[in-house]
Amino acid sequence: MKKLLPILFLSVFFFTNTYAQDKVSDLKTLFKIMHSDQMINSMFNSMVPIMKQQANESIQGDDAKAKFDSYVEFMMQETKELSNTLINKEMVGIYDKIFTHEEIKDLIRFYESPTGKKMLEKTPEMTALLMNSMMTDYMPKFQEKLTKKLEELK
């Protein structure tokens, strides 16, 4: 019996470790299908002009151009590293916590289906339409209500 316990422990450990690796592998497959890296990179790319403008305003002196170029190179490298961390660590941890392995497999099957592929293809367009509608149809009224409430509270 004493000899059986370590074998049982090692078997459970091996199975659990293999199962976890398979789930992580499936998560990475899911993220690849969903083009998560492109989504995160797109988010960062939309922030780059603002960060460049702030740097350009902050960097002064005779060698400002060289410093600015150095900063931009550094910023791009840092955003690439952060993007990789977000996908390979943070997203893996979040999805691992929220979805079972079977649900991850279901998501893979969905996003590999014609409907899932269309969802991925059309999401940027749908997001842009929603943002446009929000900014033109709803935000002015929303901001007006907030401003009115602030005035009432003064």
PDB file of C-alpha atoms in Angstrom:
ATOM      1  CA  MET A   1       0.000   0.000   0.000  1.00  0.00           C
ATOM      2  CA  LYS A   2       2.817   2.431   0.854  1.00  0.00           C
ATOM      3  CA  LYS A   3       4.380   1.810  -2.566  1.00  0.00           C
ATOM      4  CA  LEU A   4       1.068   2.405  -4.317  1.00  0.00           C
ATOM      5  CA  LEU A   5       0.528   5.866  -2.794  1.00  0.00           C
ATOM      6  CA  PRO A   6       3.563   7.551  -4.458  1.00  0.00           C
ATOM      7  CA  ILE A   7       2.651   5.984  -7.803  1.00  0.00           C
ATOM      8  CA  LEU A   8      -0.920   7.234  -7.441  1.00  0.00           C
ATOM      9  CA  PHE A   9       0.321  10.716  -6.474  1.00  0.00           C
ATOM     10  CA  LEU A  10       2.687  10.880  -9.465  1.00  0.00           C
ATOM     11  CA  SER A  11      -0.050   9.660 -11.811  1.00  0.00           C
ATOM     12  CA  VAL A  12      -2.479  12.342 -10.603  1.00  0.00           C
ATOM     13  CA  PHE A  13       0.245  15.011 -10.827  1.00  0.00           C
ATOM     14  CA  PHE A  14       1.193  13.955 -14.366  1.00  0.00           C
ATOM     15  CA  PHE A  15      -2.436  13.862 -15.520  1.00  0.00           C
ATOM     16  CA  THR A  16      -3.223  17.263 -13.978  1.00  0.00           C
ATOM     17  CA  ASN A  17      -0.098  18.851 -15.422  1.00  0.00           C
ATOM     18  CA  THR A  18      -0.795  17.422 -18.890  1.00  0.00           C
ATOM     19  CA  TYR A  19      -4.421  18.586 -18.705  1.00  0.00           C
ATOM     20  CA  ALA A  20      -3.328  22.115 -17.758  1.00  0.00           C
ATOM     21  CA  GLN A  21      -0.790  22.220 -20.597  1.00  0.00           C
ATOM     22  CA  ASP A  22      -3.460  21.044 -23.052  1.00  0.00           C
ATOM     23  CA  LYS A  23      -5.830  23.783 -21.870  1.00  0.00           C
ATOM     24  CA  VAL A  24      -3.139  26.457 -22.197  1.00  0.00           C
ATOM     25  CA  SER A  25      -2.315  25.142 -25.658  1.00  0.00           C
ATOM     26  CA  ASP A  26      -5.992  25.318 -26.612  1.00  0.00           C
ATOM     27  CA  LEU A  27      -6.221  28.844 -25.185  1.00  0.00           C
ATOM     28  CA  LYS A  28      -3.302  29.940 -27.340  1.00  0.00           C
ATOM     29  CA  THR A  29      -5.005  28.325 -30.353  1.00  0.00           C
ATOM     30  CA  LEU A  30      -8.202  30.220 -29.520  1.00  0.00           C
ATOM     31  CA  PHE A  31      -6.337  33.526 -29.240  1.00  0.00           C
ATOM     32  CA  LYS A  32      -4.661  32.883 -32.583  1.00  0.00           C
ATOM     33  CA  ILE A  33      -8.021  32.155 -34.243  1.00  0.00           C
ATOM     34  CA  MET A  34      -9.530  35.270 -32.638  1.00  0.00           C
ATOM     35  CA  HIS A  35      -6.571  37.388 -33.835  1.00  0.00           C
ATOM     36  CA  SER A  36      -6.124  38.620 -30.253  1.00  0.00           C
ATOM     37  CA  ASP A  37      -2.623  39.859 -31.016  1.00  0.00           C
ATOM     38  CA  GLN A  38      -3.958  42.056 -33.822  1.00  0.00           C
ATOM     39  CA  MET A  39      -6.707  43.387 -31.552  1.00  0.00           C
ATOM     40  CA  ILE A  40      -4.267  44.325 -28.793  1.00  0.00           C
ATOM     41  CA  ASN A  41      -1.747  45.740 -31.253  1.00  0.00           C
ATOM     42  CA  SER A  42      -4.506  47.801 -32.853  1.00  0.00           C
ATOM     43  CA  MET A  43      -5.430  49.167 -29.434  1.00  0.00           C
ATOM     44  CA  PHE A  44      -1.809  50.154 -28.800  1.00  0.00           C
ATOM     45  CA  ASN A  45      -1.431  51.572 -32.305  1.00  0.00           C
ATOM     46  CA  SER A  46      -4.377  53.878 -31.677  1.00  0.00           C
ATOM     47  CA  MET A  47      -2.557  55.191 -28.583  1.00  0.00           C
ATOM     48  CA  VAL A  48       0.815  55.693 -30.313  1.00  0.00           C
ATOM     49  CA  PRO A  49       0.058  59.104 -31.907  1.00  0.00           C
ATOM     50  CA  ILE A  50      -0.937  60.526 -28.520  1.00  0.00           C
ATOM     51  CA  MET A  51       2.176  59.121 -26.850  1.00  0.00           C
ATOM     52  CA  LYS A  52       4.338  60.491 -29.678  1.00  0.00           C
ATOM     53  CA  GLN A  53       2.765  63.921 -29.351  1.00  0.00           C
ATOM     54  CA  GLN A  54       3.356  63.956 -25.591  1.00  0.00           C
ATOM     55  CA  ALA A  55       6.969  62.917 -26.091  1.00  0.00           C
ATOM     56  CA  ASN A  56       7.493  65.470 -28.819  1.00  0.00           C
ATOM     57  CA  GLU A  57       6.236  68.217 -26.502  1.00  0.00           C
ATOM     58  CA  SER A  58       8.417  66.997 -23.618  1.00  0.00           C
ATOM     59  CA  ILE A  59      11.707  66.410 -25.416  1.00  0.00           C
ATOM     60  CA  GLN A  60      13.610  69.618 -26.006  1.00  0.00           C
ATOM     61  CA  GLY A  61      17.136  70.633 -26.897  1.00  0.00           C
ATOM     62  CA  ASP A  62      19.637  70.428 -29.708  1.00  0.00           C
ATOM     63  CA  ASP A  63      19.417  66.646 -30.043  1.00  0.00           C
ATOM     64  CA  ALA A  64      15.618  66.482 -29.627  1.00  0.00           C
ATOM     65  CA  LYS A  65      15.112  64.551 -32.879  1.00  0.00           C
ATOM     66  CA  ALA A  66      17.583  61.828 -31.882  1.00  0.00           C
ATOM     67  CA  LYS A  67      16.054  61.585 -28.407  1.00  0.00           C
ATOM     68  CA  PHE A  68      12.563  61.455 -29.868  1.00  0.00           C
ATOM     69  CA  ASP A  69      13.540  58.702 -32.298  1.00  0.00           C
ATOM     70  CA  SER A  70      15.157  56.775 -29.452  1.00  0.00           C
ATOM     71  CA  TYR A  71      12.023  57.208 -27.346  1.00  0.00           C
ATOM     72  CA  VAL A  72       9.743  56.011 -30.148  1.00  0.00           C
ATOM     73  CA  GLU A  73      11.915  52.916 -30.658  1.00  0.00           C
ATOM     74  CA  PHE A  74      11.821  52.224 -26.911  1.00  0.00           C
ATOM     75  CA  MET A  75       8.052  52.793 -26.784  1.00  0.00           C
ATOM     76  CA  MET A  76       7.408  50.408 -29.676  1.00  0.00           C
ATOM     77  CA  GLN A  77       9.551  47.683 -28.080  1.00  0.00           C
ATOM     78  CA  GLU A  78       7.782  48.134 -24.739  1.00  0.00           C
ATOM     79  CA  THR A  79       4.317  47.986 -26.316  1.00  0.00           C
ATOM     80  CA  LYS A  80       5.305  44.794 -28.145  1.00  0.00           C
ATOM     81  CA  GLU A  81       6.484  43.203 -24.878  1.00  0.00           C
ATOM     82  CA  LEU A  82       3.348  44.347 -23.063  1.00  0.00           C
ATOM     83  CA  SER A  83       1.179  42.968 -25.849  1.00  0.00           C
ATOM     84  CA  ASN A  84       2.890  39.579 -25.582  1.00  0.00           C
ATOM     85  CA  THR A  85       2.472  39.582 -21.790  1.00  0.00           C
ATOM     86  CA  LEU A  86      -1.202  40.478 -22.054  1.00  0.00           C
ATOM     87  CA  ILE A  87      -1.892  37.643 -24.480  1.00  0.00           C
ATOM     88  CA  ASN A  88       0.373  34.914 -23.098  1.00  0.00           C
ATOM     89  CA  LYS A  89      -0.065  35.594 -19.389  1.00  0.00           C
ATOM     90  CA  GLU A  90      -3.025  37.797 -18.537  1.00  0.00           C
ATOM     91  CA  MET A  91      -5.508  36.541 -21.129  1.00  0.00           C
ATOM     92  CA  VAL A  92      -4.500  32.924 -20.508  1.00  0.00           C
ATOM     93  CA  GLY A  93      -5.080  33.410 -16.779  1.00  0.00           C
ATOM     94  CA  ILE A  94      -8.403  35.187 -17.244  1.00  0.00           C
ATOM     95  CA  TYR A  95      -9.804  32.697 -19.739  1.00  0.00           C
ATOM     96  CA  ASP A  96      -8.465  29.795 -17.659  1.00  0.00           C
ATOM     97  CA  LYS A  97     -10.310  31.138 -14.628  1.00  0.00           C
ATOM     98  CA  ILE A  98     -13.591  31.808 -16.438  1.00  0.00           C
ATOM     99  CA  PHE A  99     -13.888  28.978 -18.979  1.00  0.00           C
ATOM    100  CA  THR A 100     -13.571  25.238 -18.592  1.00  0.00           C
ATOM    101  CA  HIS A 101     -11.382  23.337 -21.013  1.00  0.00           C
ATOM    102  CA  GLU A 102     -14.486  22.012 -22.765  1.00  0.00           C
ATOM    103  CA  GLU A 103     -15.839  25.566 -23.164  1.00  0.00           C
ATOM    104  CA  ILE A 104     -12.510  26.649 -24.671  1.00  0.00           C
ATOM    105  CA  LYS A 105     -12.832  23.812 -27.184  1.00  0.00           C
ATOM    106  CA  ASP A 106     -16.410  24.962 -27.923  1.00  0.00           C
ATOM    107  CA  LEU A 107     -15.144  28.499 -28.556  1.00  0.00           C
ATOM    108  CA  ILE A 108     -12.479  27.157 -30.913  1.00  0.00           C
ATOM    109  CA  ARG A 109     -15.126  25.198 -32.820  1.00  0.00           C
ATOM    110  CA  PHE A 110     -17.355  28.288 -32.975  1.00  0.00           C
ATOM    111  CA  TYR A 111     -14.658  30.650 -34.227  1.00  0.00           C
ATOM    112  CA  GLU A 112     -13.575  28.080 -36.821  1.00  0.00           C
ATOM    113  CA  SER A 113     -17.166  27.871 -38.120  1.00  0.00           C
ATOM    114  CA  PRO A 114     -18.419  30.160 -40.904  1.00  0.00           C
ATOM    115  CA  THR A 115     -20.514  32.148 -38.399  1.00  0.00           C
ATOM    116  CA  GLY A 116     -17.585  32.507 -36.002  1.00  0.00           C
ATOM    117  CA  LYS A 117     -15.304  33.625 -38.820  1.00  0.00           C
ATOM    118  CA  LYS A 118     -17.878  36.207 -39.883  1.00  0.00           C
ATOM    119  CA  MET A 119     -18.167  37.383 -36.271  1.00  0.00           C
ATOM    120  CA  LEU A 120     -14.402  37.926 -36.128  1.00  0.00           C
ATOM    121  CA  GLU A 121     -14.393  39.624 -39.521  1.00  0.00           C
ATOM    122  CA  LYS A 122     -17.297  41.946 -38.752  1.00  0.00           C
ATOM    123  CA  THR A 123     -16.492  42.842 -35.116  1.00  0.00           C
ATOM    124  CA  PRO A 124     -14.304  45.855 -36.024  1.00  0.00           C
ATOM    125  CA  GLU A 125     -17.021  47.179 -38.336  1.00  0.00           C
ATOM    126  CA  MET A 126     -19.723  46.641 -35.701  1.00  0.00           C
ATOM    127  CA  THR A 127     -17.567  48.331 -33.058  1.00  0.00           C
ATOM    128  CA  ALA A 128     -16.950  51.324 -35.322  1.00  0.00           C
ATOM    129  CA  LEU A 129     -20.679  51.644 -36.071  1.00  0.00           C
ATOM    130  CA  LEU A 130     -21.529  51.457 -32.380  1.00  0.00           C
ATOM    131  CA  MET A 131     -18.849  54.000 -31.452  1.00  0.00           C
ATOM    132  CA  ASN A 132     -20.042  56.370 -34.195  1.00  0.00           C
ATOM    133  CA  SER A 133     -23.633  56.066 -33.045  1.00  0.00           C
ATOM    134  CA  MET A 134     -22.652  56.553 -29.429  1.00  0.00           C
ATOM    135  CA  MET A 135     -20.536  59.622 -30.153  1.00  0.00           C
ATOM    136  CA  THR A 136     -23.021  61.331 -32.498  1.00  0.00           C
ATOM    137  CA  ASP A 137     -26.412  60.252 -31.156  1.00  0.00           C
ATOM    138  CA  TYR A 138     -25.936  59.703 -27.450  1.00  0.00           C
ATOM    139  CA  MET A 139     -22.820  61.392 -26.033  1.00  0.00           C
ATOM    140  CA  PRO A 140     -23.967  65.002 -26.557  1.00  0.00           C
ATOM    141  CA  LYS A 141     -27.189  64.344 -24.609  1.00  0.00           C
ATOM    142  CA  PHE A 142     -25.317  62.306 -22.021  1.00  0.00           C
ATOM    143  CA  GLN A 143     -22.733  65.053 -21.488  1.00  0.00           C
ATOM    144  CA  GLU A 144     -25.505  67.649 -21.323  1.00  0.00           C
ATOM    145  CA  LYS A 145     -27.246  65.675 -18.567  1.00  0.00           C
ATOM    146  CA  LEU A 146     -24.007  65.331 -16.613  1.00  0.00           C
ATOM    147  CA  THR A 147     -23.221  69.029 -16.973  1.00  0.00           C
ATOM    148  CA  LYS A 148     -26.754  69.949 -15.852  1.00  0.00           C
ATOM    149  CA  LYS A 149     -26.449  67.700 -12.802  1.00  0.00           C
ATOM    150  CA  LEU A 150     -23.084  69.241 -11.888  1.00  0.00           C
ATOM    151  CA  GLU A 151     -24.629  72.706 -12.147  1.00  0.00           C
ATOM    152  CA  GLU A 152     -27.495  71.643  -9.879  1.00  0.00           C
ATOM    153  CA  LEU A 153     -25.027  70.355  -7.307  1.00  0.00           C
ATOM    154  CA  LYS A 154     -23.034  73.609  -7.156  1.00  0.00           C
TER     155      LYS A 154
END
